[in-house]
Short mmCIF file of C-alpha atoms in Angstrom, two decimals:
data_model
loop_
_atom_site.label_atom_id
_atom_site.label_comp_id
_atom_site.label_asym_id
_atom_site.label_seq_id
_atom_site.Cartn_x
_atom_site.Cartn_y
_atom_site.Cartn_z
CA UNK A 1329 43.27 -13.66 48.54
CA UNK A 1330 44.56 -16.93 49.81
CA UNK A 1331 44.83 -17.54 53.85
CA UNK A 1332 46.73 -20.00 55.60
CA UNK A 1333 45.17 -22.87 57.94
CA UNK A 1334 47.20 -21.60 61.13
CA UNK A 1335 46.22 -18.19 59.98
CA UNK A 1336 42.07 -19.35 60.20
CA UNK A 1337 42.45 -21.40 63.50
CA UNK A 1338 44.57 -18.06 65.31
CA UNK A 1339 40.98 -16.15 63.60
CA UNK A 1340 39.03 -19.52 64.77
CA UNK A 1341 40.46 -19.53 68.45
CA UNK A 1342 39.40 -15.78 68.96
CA UNK A 1343 35.57 -16.82 66.71
CA UNK A 1344 35.12 -19.15 69.19
CA UNK A 1345 36.45 -17.86 73.18
CA UNK A 1346 34.32 -14.69 72.37
CA UNK A 1347 31.49 -16.90 71.50
CA UNK A 1348 32.19 -19.13 74.16
CA UNK A 1349 32.42 -16.03 77.39
CA UNK A 1350 29.42 -14.52 75.66
CA UNK A 1351 26.86 -18.10 75.97
CA UNK A 1352 28.62 -17.86 79.69
CA UNK A 1353 27.39 -14.53 80.07
CA UNK A 1354 24.07 -15.46 79.10
CA UNK A 1355 24.15 -18.21 82.25
CA UNK A 1356 24.88 -21.42 79.86
CA UNK A 1357 27.24 -23.59 81.88
CA UNK A 1358 29.36 -26.63 80.52
CA UNK A 1359 26.13 -28.61 81.28
CA UNK A 1360 24.28 -26.83 78.57
CA UNK A 1361 23.53 -28.75 75.62
CA UNK A 1362 24.76 -25.76 73.11
CA UNK A 1363 28.03 -25.07 75.86
CA UNK A 1364 28.75 -29.01 74.67
CA UNK A 1365 29.30 -28.59 71.11
CA UNK A 1366 31.12 -24.84 71.33
CA UNK A 1367 33.31 -27.21 73.48
CA UNK A 1368 33.31 -30.34 71.33
CA UNK A 1369 33.66 -27.91 68.16
CA UNK A 1370 37.06 -25.97 70.34
CA UNK A 1371 38.20 -29.50 70.67
CA UNK A 1372 37.94 -30.48 67.16
CA UNK A 1373 39.22 -27.11 66.06
CA UNK A 1374 42.50 -27.46 68.35
CA UNK A 1375 42.92 -31.29 66.75
CA UNK A 1376 42.72 -29.25 63.10
CA UNK A 1377 39.23 -30.27 61.87
CA UNK A 1378 39.24 -27.82 58.59
CA UNK A 1379 35.70 -28.22 58.73
CA UNK A 1380 35.16 -27.14 61.84
CA UNK A 1381 37.48 -24.24 61.58
CA UNK A 1382 35.81 -23.20 58.22
CA UNK A 1383 32.49 -23.25 60.46
CA UNK A 1384 33.07 -21.68 62.76
CA UNK A 1385 34.97 -18.41 60.98
CA UNK A 1386 31.51 -18.44 58.76
CA UNK A 1387 28.63 -19.32 61.06
CA UNK A 1388 29.55 -17.92 64.71
CA UNK A 1389 32.00 -15.07 62.77
CA UNK A 1390 29.43 -12.89 61.39
CA UNK A 1391 27.73 -13.33 64.97
CA UNK A 1392 30.35 -12.23 67.22
CA UNK A 1393 31.64 -9.38 64.52
CA UNK A 1394 27.33 -8.50 65.13
CA UNK A 1395 27.77 -8.08 69.33
CA UNK A 1396 30.81 -6.39 68.90
CA UNK A 1397 29.41 -3.48 66.99
CA UNK A 1398 28.69 -0.46 67.95
CA UNK A 1399 30.80 -1.23 71.30
#
């Protein structure tokens, strides 16, 4: 199945938003290195960086999915 870049971007936006919210709920702030990385990746994602979009989907996607299974 071929997925368009626009669809991948939309999926990545939702995944990254959930990941950032999860980290925030764990007590991370914008001063923490992990949050800085996520916010930088968000910026890169919005500028169309395909590698970052793929990383968000492949790495953070399963993490986020696991957080919501059984809810």
